[in-house]
Coordinates of C-alpha atoms in Angstrom, one line a residue:
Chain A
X1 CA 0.0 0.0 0.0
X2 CA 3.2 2.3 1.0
X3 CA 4.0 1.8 -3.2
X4 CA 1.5 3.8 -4.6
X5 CA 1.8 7.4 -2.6
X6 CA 5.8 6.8 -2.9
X7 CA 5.8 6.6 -6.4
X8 CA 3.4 9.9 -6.5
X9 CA 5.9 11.0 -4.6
X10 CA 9.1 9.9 -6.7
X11 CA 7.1 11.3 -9.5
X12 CA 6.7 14.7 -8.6
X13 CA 10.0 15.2 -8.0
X14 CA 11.2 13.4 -11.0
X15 CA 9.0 13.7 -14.1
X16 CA 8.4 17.6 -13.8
X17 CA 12.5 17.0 -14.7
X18 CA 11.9 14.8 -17.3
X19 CA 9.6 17.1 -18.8
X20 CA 12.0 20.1 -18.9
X21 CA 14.9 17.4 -21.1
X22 CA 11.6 16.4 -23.5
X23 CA 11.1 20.0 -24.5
X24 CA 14.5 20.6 -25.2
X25 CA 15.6 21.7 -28.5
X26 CA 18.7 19.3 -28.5
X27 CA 20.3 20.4 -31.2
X28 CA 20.3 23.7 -30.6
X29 CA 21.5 23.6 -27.0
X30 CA 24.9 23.2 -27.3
X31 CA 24.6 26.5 -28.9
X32 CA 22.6 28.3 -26.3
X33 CA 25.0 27.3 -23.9
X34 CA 27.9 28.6 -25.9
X35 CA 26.3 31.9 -25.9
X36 CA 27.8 34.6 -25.1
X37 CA 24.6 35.4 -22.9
X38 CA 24.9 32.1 -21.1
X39 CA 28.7 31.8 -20.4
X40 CA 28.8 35.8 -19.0
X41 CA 25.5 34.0 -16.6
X42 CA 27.8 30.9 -15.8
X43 CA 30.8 32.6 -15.2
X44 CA 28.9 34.9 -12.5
X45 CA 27.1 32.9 -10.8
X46 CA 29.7 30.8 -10.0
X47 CA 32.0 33.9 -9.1
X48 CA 29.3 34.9 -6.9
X49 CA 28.3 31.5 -5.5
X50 CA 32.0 30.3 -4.5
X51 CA 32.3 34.0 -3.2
X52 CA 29.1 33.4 -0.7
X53 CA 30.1 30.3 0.2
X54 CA 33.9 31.1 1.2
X55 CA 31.6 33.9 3.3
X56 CA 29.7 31.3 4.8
X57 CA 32.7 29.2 5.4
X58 CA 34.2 32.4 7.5
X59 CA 31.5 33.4 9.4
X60 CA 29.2 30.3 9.2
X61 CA 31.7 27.6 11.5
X62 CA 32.4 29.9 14.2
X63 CA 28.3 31.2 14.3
X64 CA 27.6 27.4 14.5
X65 CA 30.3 26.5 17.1
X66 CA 28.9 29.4 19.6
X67 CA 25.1 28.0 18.9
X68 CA 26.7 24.3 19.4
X69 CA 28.3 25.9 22.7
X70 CA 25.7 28.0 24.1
X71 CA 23.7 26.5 26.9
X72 CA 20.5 25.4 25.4
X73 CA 18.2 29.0 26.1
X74 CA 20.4 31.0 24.4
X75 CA 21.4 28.1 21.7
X76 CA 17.6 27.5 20.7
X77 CA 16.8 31.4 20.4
X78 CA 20.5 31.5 18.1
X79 CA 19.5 28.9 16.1
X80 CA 15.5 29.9 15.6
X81 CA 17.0 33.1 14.4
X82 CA 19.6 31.5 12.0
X83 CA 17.0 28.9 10.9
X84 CA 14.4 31.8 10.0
X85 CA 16.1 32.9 5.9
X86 CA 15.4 29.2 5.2
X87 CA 12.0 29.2 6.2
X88 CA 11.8 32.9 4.6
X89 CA 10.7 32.7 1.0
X90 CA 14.0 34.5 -0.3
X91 CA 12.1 37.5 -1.9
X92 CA 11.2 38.7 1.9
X93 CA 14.7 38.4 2.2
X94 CA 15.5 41.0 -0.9
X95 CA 13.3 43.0 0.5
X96 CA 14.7 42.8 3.9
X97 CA 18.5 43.3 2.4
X98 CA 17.1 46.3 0.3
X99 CA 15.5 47.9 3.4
X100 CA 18.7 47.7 5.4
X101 CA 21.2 47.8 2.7
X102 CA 19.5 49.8 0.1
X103 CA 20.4 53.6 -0.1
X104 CA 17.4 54.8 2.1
X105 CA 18.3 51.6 4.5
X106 CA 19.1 52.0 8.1
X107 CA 22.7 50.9 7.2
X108 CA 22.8 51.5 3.1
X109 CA 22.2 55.0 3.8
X110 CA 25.1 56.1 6.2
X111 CA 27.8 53.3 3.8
X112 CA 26.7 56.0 1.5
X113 CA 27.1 59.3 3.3
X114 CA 30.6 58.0 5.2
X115 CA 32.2 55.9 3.1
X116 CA 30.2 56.5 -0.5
X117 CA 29.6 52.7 -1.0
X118 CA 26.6 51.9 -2.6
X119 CA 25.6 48.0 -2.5
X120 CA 22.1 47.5 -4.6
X121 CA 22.8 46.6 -8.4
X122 CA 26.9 45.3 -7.4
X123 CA 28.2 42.1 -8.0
X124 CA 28.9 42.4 -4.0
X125 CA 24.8 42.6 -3.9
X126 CA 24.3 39.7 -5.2
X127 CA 27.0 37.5 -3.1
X128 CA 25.1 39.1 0.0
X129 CA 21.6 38.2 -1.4
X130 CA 23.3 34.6 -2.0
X131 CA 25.5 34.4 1.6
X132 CA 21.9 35.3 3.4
X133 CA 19.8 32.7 1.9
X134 CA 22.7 29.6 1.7
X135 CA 24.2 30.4 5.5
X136 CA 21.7 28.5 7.0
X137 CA 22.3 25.3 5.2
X138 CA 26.3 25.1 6.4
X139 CA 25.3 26.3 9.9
X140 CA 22.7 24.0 10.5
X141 CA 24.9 21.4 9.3
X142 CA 28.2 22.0 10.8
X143 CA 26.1 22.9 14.3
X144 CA 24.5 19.4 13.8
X145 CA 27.6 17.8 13.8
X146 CA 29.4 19.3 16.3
X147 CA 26.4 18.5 18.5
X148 CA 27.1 14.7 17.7
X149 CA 30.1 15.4 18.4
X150 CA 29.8 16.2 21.7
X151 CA 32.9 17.9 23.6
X152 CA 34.1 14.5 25.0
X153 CA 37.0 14.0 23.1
X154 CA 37.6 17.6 22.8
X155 CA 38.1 17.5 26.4
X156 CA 40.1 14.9 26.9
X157 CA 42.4 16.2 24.4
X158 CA 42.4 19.1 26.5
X159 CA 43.5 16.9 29.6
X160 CA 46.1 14.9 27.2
X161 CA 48.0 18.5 27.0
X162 CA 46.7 19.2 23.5
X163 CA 46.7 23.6 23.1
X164 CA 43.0 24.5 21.4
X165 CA 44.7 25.4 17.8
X166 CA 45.8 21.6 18.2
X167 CA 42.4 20.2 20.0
X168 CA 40.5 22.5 16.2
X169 CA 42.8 20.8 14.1
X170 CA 42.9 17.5 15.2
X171 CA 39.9 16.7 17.1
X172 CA 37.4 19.2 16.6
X173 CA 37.8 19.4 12.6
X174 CA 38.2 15.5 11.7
X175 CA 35.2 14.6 14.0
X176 CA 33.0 17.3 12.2
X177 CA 34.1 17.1 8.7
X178 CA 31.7 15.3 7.2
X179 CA 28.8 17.9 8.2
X180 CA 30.7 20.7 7.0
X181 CA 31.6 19.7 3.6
X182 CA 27.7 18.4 3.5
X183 CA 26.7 21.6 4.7
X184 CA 29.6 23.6 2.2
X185 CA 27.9 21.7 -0.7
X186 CA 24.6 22.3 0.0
X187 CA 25.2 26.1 0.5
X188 CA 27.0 26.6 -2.4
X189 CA 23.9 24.7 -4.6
X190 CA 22.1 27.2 -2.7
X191 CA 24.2 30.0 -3.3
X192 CA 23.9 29.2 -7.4
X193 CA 19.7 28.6 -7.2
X194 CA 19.3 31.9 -5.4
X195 CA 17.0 33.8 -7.4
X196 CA 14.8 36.5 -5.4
X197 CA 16.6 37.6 -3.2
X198 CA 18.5 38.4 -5.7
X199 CA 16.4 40.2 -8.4
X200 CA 15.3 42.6 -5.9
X201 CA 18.2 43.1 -4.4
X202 CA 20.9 43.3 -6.7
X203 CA 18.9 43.9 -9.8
X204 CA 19.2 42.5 -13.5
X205 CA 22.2 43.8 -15.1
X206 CA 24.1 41.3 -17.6
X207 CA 27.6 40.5 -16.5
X208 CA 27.2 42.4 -13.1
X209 CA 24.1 41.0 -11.3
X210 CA 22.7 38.7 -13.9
X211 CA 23.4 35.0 -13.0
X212 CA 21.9 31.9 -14.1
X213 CA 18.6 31.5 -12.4
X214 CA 18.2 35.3 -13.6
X215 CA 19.2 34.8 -17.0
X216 CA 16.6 31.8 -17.2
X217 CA 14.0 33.9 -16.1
X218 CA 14.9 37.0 -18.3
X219 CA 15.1 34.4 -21.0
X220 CA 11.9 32.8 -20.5
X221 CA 9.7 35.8 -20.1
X222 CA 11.7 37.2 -23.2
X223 CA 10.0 37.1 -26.8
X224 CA 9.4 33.4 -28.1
X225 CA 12.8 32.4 -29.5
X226 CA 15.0 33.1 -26.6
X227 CA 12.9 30.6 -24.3
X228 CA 15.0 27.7 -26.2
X229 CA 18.4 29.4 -24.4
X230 CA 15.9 29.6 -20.9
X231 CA 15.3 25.9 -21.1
X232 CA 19.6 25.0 -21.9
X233 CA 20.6 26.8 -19.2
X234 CA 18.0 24.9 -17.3
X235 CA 19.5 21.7 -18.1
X236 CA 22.8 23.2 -17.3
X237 CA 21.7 24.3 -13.8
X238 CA 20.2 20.5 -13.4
X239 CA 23.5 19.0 -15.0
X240 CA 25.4 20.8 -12.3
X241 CA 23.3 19.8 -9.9
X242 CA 23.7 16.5 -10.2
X243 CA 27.5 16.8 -10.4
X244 CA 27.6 18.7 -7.1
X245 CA 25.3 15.3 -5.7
X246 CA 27.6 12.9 -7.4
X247 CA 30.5 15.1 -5.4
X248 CA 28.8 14.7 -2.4
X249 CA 28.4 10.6 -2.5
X250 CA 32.1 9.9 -3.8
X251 CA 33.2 12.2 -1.0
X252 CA 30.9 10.5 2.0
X253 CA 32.0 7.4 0.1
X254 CA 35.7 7.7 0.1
X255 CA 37.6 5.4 2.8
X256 CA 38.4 7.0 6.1
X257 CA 36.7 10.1 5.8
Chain B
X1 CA -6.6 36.3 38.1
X2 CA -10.1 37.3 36.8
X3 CA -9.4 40.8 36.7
X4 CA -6.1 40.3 34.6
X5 CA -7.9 37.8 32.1
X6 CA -10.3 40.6 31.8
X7 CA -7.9 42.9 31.2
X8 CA -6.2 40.5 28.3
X9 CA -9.7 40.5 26.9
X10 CA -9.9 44.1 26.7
X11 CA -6.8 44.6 24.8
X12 CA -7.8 41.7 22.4
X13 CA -10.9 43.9 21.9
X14 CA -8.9 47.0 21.0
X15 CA -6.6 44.8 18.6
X16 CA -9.5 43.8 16.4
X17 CA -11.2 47.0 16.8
X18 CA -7.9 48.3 15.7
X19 CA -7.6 45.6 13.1
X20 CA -11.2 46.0 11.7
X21 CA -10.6 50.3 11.3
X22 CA -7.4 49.0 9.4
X23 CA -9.6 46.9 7.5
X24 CA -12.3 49.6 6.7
X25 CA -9.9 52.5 6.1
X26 CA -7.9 50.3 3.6
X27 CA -11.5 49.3 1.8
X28 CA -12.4 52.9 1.7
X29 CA -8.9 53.8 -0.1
X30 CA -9.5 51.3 -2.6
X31 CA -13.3 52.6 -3.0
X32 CA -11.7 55.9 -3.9
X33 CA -10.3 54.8 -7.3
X34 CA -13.8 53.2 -7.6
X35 CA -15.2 56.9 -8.0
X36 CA -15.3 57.8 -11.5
X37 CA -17.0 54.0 -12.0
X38 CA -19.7 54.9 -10.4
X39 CA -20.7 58.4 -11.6
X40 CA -19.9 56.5 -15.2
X41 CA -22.2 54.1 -14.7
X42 CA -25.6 54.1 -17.0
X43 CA -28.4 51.3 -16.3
X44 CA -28.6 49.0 -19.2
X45 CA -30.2 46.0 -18.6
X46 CA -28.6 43.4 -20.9
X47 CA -28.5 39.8 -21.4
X48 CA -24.2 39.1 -21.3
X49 CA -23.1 37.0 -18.7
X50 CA -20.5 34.9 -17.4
X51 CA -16.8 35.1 -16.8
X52 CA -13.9 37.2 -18.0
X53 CA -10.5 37.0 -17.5
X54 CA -7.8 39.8 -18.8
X55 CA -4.3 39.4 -19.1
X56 CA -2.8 42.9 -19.0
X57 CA 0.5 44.6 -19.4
X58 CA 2.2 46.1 -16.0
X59 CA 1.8 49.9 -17.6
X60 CA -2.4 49.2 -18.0
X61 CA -2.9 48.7 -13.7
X62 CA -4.8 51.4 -13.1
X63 CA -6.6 52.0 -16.6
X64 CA -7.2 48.8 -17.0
X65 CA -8.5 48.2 -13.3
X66 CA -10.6 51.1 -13.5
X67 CA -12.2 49.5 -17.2
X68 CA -13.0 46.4 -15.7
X69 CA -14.8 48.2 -13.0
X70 CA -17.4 50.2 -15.2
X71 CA -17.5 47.0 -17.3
X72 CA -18.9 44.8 -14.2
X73 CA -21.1 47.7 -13.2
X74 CA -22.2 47.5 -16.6
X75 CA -22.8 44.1 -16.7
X76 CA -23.6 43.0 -13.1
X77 CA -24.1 39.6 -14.5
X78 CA -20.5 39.0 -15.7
X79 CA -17.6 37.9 -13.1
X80 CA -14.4 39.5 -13.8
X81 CA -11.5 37.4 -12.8
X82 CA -8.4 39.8 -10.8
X83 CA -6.4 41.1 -13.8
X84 CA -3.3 39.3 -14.0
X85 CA -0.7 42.9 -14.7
X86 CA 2.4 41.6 -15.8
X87 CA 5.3 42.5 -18.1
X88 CA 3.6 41.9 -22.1
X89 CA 6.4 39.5 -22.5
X90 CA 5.7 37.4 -19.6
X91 CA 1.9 37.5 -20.4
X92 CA 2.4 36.1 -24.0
X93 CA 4.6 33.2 -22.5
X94 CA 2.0 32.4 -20.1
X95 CA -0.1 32.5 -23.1
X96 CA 1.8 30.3 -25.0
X97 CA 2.1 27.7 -22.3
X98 CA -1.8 27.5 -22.0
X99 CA -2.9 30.0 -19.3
X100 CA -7.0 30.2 -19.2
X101 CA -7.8 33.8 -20.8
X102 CA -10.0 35.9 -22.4
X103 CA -8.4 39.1 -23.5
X104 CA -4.5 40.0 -23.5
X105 CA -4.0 43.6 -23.3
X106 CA -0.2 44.4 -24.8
X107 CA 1.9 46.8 -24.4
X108 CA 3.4 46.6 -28.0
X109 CA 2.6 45.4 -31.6
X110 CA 5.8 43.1 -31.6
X111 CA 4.5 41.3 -28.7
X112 CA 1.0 40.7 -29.5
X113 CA 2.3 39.5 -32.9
X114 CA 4.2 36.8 -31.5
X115 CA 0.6 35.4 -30.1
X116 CA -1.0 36.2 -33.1
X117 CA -1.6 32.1 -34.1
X118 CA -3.4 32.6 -31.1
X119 CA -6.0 35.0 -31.3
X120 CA -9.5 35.0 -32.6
X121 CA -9.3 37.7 -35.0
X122 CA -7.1 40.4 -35.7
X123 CA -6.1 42.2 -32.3
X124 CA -7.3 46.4 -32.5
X125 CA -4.7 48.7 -31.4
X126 CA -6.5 51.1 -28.5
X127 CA -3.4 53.1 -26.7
X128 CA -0.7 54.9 -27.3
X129 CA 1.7 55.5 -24.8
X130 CA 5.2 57.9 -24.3
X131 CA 8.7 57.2 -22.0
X132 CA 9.1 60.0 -19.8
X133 CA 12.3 60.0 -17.6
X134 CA 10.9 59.3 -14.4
X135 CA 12.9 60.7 -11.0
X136 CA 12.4 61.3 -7.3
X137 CA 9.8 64.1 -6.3
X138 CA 11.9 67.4 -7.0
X139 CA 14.1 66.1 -9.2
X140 CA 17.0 66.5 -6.7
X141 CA 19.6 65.4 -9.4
X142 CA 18.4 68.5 -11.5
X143 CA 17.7 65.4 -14.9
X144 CA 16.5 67.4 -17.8
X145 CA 17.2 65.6 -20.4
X146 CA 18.0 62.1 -21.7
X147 CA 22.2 63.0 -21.8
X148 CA 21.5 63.5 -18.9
X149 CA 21.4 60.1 -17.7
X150 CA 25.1 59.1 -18.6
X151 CA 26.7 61.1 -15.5
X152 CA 28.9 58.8 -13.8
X153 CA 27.5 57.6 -10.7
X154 CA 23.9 57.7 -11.6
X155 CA 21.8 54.9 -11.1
X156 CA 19.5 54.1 -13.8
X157 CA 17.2 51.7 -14.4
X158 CA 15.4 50.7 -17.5
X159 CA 13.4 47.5 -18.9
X160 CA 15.1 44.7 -20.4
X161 CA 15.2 45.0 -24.3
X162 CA 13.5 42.2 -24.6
X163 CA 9.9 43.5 -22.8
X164 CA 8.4 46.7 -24.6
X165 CA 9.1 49.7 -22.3
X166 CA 12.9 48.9 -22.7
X167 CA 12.4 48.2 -26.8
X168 CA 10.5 51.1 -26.7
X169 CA 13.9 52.8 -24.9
X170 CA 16.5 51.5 -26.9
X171 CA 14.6 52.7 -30.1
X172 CA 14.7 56.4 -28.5
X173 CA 18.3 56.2 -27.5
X174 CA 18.7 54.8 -30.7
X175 CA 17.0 57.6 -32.7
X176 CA 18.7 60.5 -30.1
X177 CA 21.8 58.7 -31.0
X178 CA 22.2 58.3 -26.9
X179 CA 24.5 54.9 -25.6
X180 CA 23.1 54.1 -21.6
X181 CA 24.8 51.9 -19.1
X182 CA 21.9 50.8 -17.0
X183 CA 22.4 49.4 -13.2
X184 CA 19.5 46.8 -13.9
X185 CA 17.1 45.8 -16.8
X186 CA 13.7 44.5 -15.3
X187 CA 11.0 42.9 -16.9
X188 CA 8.2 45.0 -16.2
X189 CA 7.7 49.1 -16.7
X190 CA 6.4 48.7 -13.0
X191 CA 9.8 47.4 -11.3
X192 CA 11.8 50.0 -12.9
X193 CA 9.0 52.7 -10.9
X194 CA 9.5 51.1 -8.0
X195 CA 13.3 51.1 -8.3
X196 CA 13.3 54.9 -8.0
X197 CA 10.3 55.0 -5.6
X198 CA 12.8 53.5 -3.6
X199 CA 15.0 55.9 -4.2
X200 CA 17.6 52.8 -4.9
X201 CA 17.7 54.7 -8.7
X202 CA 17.8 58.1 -9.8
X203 CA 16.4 57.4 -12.8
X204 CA 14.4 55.8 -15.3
X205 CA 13.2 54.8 -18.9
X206 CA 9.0 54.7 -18.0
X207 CA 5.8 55.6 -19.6
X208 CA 3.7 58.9 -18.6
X209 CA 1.1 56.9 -17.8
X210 CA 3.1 55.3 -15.0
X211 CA 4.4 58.5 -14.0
X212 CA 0.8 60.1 -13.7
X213 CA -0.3 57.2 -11.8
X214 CA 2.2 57.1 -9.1
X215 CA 3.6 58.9 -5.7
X216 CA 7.2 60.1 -4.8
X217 CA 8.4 60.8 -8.5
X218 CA 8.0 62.9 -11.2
X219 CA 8.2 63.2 -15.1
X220 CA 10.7 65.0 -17.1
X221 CA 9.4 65.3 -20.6
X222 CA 11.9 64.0 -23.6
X223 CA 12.1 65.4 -26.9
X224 CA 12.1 62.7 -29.3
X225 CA 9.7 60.4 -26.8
X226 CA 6.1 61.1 -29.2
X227 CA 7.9 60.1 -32.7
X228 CA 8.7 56.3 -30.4
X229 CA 5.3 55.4 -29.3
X230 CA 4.1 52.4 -28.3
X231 CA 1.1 51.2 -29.7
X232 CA -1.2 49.1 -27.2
X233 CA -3.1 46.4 -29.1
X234 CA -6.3 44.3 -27.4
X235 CA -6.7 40.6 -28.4
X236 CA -9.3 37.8 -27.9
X237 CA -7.5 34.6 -27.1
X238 CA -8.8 31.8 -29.7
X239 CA -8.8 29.6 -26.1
X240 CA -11.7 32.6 -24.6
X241 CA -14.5 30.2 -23.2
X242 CA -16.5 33.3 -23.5
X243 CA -15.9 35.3 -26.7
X244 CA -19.3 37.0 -26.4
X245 CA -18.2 38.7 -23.2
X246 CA -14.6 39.1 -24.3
X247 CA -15.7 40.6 -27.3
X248 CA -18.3 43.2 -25.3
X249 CA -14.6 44.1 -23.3
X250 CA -12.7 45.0 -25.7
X251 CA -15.5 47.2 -27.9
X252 CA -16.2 49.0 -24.7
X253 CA -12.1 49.8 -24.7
X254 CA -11.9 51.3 -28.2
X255 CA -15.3 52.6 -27.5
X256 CA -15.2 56.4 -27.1
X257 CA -16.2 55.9 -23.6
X258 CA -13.3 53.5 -23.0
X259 CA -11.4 56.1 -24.7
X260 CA -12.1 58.7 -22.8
X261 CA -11.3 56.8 -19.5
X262 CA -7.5 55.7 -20.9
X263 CA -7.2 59.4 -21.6
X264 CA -8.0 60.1 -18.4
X265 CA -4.8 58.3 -17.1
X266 CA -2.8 59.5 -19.8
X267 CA -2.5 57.1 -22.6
X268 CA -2.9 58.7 -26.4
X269 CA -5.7 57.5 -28.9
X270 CA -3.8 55.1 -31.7

């Protein structure tokens, strides 16, 4: 009886994708993807996605040692809050970014006045928009494992004689590394789906703010032709996808890791 | 106890009194608009009924809203659907992929042409329409004119070339022989407003009509901006479950009462 909703299931999350390779124009992809259009897309939003996600790395494992740390008040209130842009949908969080970023925001407005930085429509916009809806993903990981973890062996590596650059490096780190290059993986996929956040935040500019899921979507509400280039650079964002999966297994798969 | 659950009773009271003046005020806003329907509206008792639903472009939200309006008060017995307002562009690919409508209201020819193998009939052109510059209220950057716009350090925002406000654009930068460096192309006439109701641009590429319709900016006239109109055409979609009622919508919008109401926002007659 379990078979029948589990393939529904299965099939909703699989033939919508099947669908989107049927309606491909297969010989003409290769040349969509070639396109100048699409390669300026590709090359940006992974310059803007490994950007966000070395961002996340630095400020994303020390956020989720202090929740791991914290007794469990002040841990459950840190991580409700950190939780909340994954649970936001990510144009609330453009919105959000332009109203405290923006040059009328609470902080946009004196980067402007002091320092004459202007964020909205930047490249730097759209590593933000990214950073604040993937941080979650590597927090909530790395903070899972570290809870695992436990500070057992930390501590006894601590008693052993071990300094705490020593205990990070070879206690703390190993025990945790699986969560954090789960959590690094699913961030940066995050980081290269983020899509509105972005357009209100940073804008549709090609080459500056334009990156794939905004080039798809310029694309497909474009005039008839240029929906063939919307739907290759849909299969390229799937193909990737799949890599960055693939990435994931032979890593959790490799021996002693 | 009793007298402090009172108490939270009380200020539940005042919360959805609060919330129910909130609710009233905000109806009475929107009546507002509703105005000109009703001193508009002439008691003819006819026979159409049924449903209608328009797919309009972004720049037609408050013509078109106000249209729709007289049209039901018209013609109590037809249901108007909530106008779908969206960039032309995205409107014809919704159209294209199957989306349940009656009418599609472009903003341009090219647009409605590449929907044409869906239409019932040829679609009537019923607006014209102008880019003005559109900036914050007081012009505080002192924009008069379109070279104006290539200052280094201004933000401006126009429509993607692909949609018809930014086609409409490029042809008058074109023709004023006038190369811009926009911050961000959006889809729809509407984002590009909002961008410098924000006050996150200084400028942009809009149509009057836009600039009429809406608070905290203003419109600096363009020389050049009447010889690139836009043309707004009105189709019935071959699809239309309905063509009697579709058909009644769009001969009330080239009628001269129809006419007279997309004047009042602004919009030229083609």
């Amino acid at each position: 009886m379990l078979y029948i909703p589990a393939a529904v299931g299965f099939a909703l999350l699989v033939l919508p994708l099947v669908g989107l390779f049927a309606r491909a124009d297969w010989p003409r992809v290769p040349a969509a993807i070639v396109s100048t259009e699409a390669l300026t897309a590709l090359g940006l939003s992974l310059q803007t996605a490994l950007s966000a996600t070395a961002l996340c790395l630095i400020v994303g494992v020390p956020l989720a040692l202090v929740i791991a740390r914290s007794g469990p008040r002040l841990g459950g209130l840190l991580r409700a809050l950190t939780t909340l842009p994954l649970v936001m949908p990510p144009l609330v969080g453009g919105i959000a970014l332009l109203y405290l970023l923006g040059r009328n925001g609470l902080l946009g407005g004196f980067l402007g006045l002091a320092f004459g930085i202007q964020i909205p429509f930047t490249t730097a916009a759209v590593v933000i928009a990214q950073a604040f809806v993937a941080l979650p993903f590597l927090v909530i990981a790395v903070e899972g494992a570290l809870r695992t973890a436990g500070t057992g062996l930390e501590t006894v590596a601590a008693t052993l004689g071990a300094g705490r650059w020593t205990v990070f490096r070879r206690v703390s780190l190993p025990t945790i590394l699986p969560g954090l290059l789960a959590g690094t993986v699913l961030c940066f996929a995050r980081a290269l789906g983020e899509f509105g956040a972005t357009a209100l935040f940073a804008g549709n500019a090609a080459g500056v703010t334009r990156t794939m899921p905004l080039a798809i979507y310029t694309a497909f509400n474009g005039a008839g032709a240029t929906q063939d280039s919307a739907i290759a650079l849909s299969l390229l964002l799937v193909v990737v996808g799949i890599v960055i999966l693939l990435l994931l297994r032979s890593w959790r798969t490799t021996p002693g890791m | 106890m009793a007298h402090g659950s009172d108490r939270g009773r009380g200020t539940r009271r005042w919360t959805r009194a609060a919330a129910a003046v909130i609710v009233a005020s905000t109806v009475t806003l929107s009546g507002c608009s509703h105005s000109v329907s009703d001193s508009l509206t002439s008691a003819q008792p006819d026979q159409l009924q049924g449903s209608l639903t328009i797919l309009a472009a972004a720049s037609l939200t408050e013509s078109f809203t106000e249209l729709a309006a007289i049209f039901a008060a018209d013609h109590p017995d037809v249901t108007i659907a909530p106008i779908s307002f969206a960039g032309s562009t995205t409107l014809a690919t919704q159209i294209r992929e199957g989306a349940p409508a009656d009418i599609f209201a472009a903003a341009d020819e090219a647009t409605m042409r590449s929907v044409s193998d869906l239409l019932e009939g040829e679609p009537i052109p019923f607006a014209t329409n102008s880019l003005q510059i559109a900036v914050q209220s007081g012009n505080p950057l002192n924009i008069s004119e379109l070279a104006g716009l290539s200052v280094p350090g201004l933000q401006l925002v126009l429509c993607a070339p692909q949609v018809p406000c930014g086609a409409t654009a490029q042809s008058l930068l074109e023709s004023e022989n006038i190369v811009l460096t926009p911050a961000s192309e959006e889809l729809n006439v509407k984002a590009v407003l909002t961008k410098v109701q924000l006050g996150e641009a200084d400028a942009g590429l809009v149509y009057v009509t836009d600039i009429a319709a809406a608070e905290a900016v203003e419109g600096v006239s363009v020389p050049g901006a009447d010889e690139v109109k836009s043309t707004y055409p009105i189709g019935i979609l071959e699809t239309s479950v309905n063509q009697t009622v579709a058909g009644a919508f769009r001969d009330f919008v080239v009628s001269d009462r129809g006419q007279n109401i997309l004047a009042q926002f602004g919009f030229g007659r083609p």
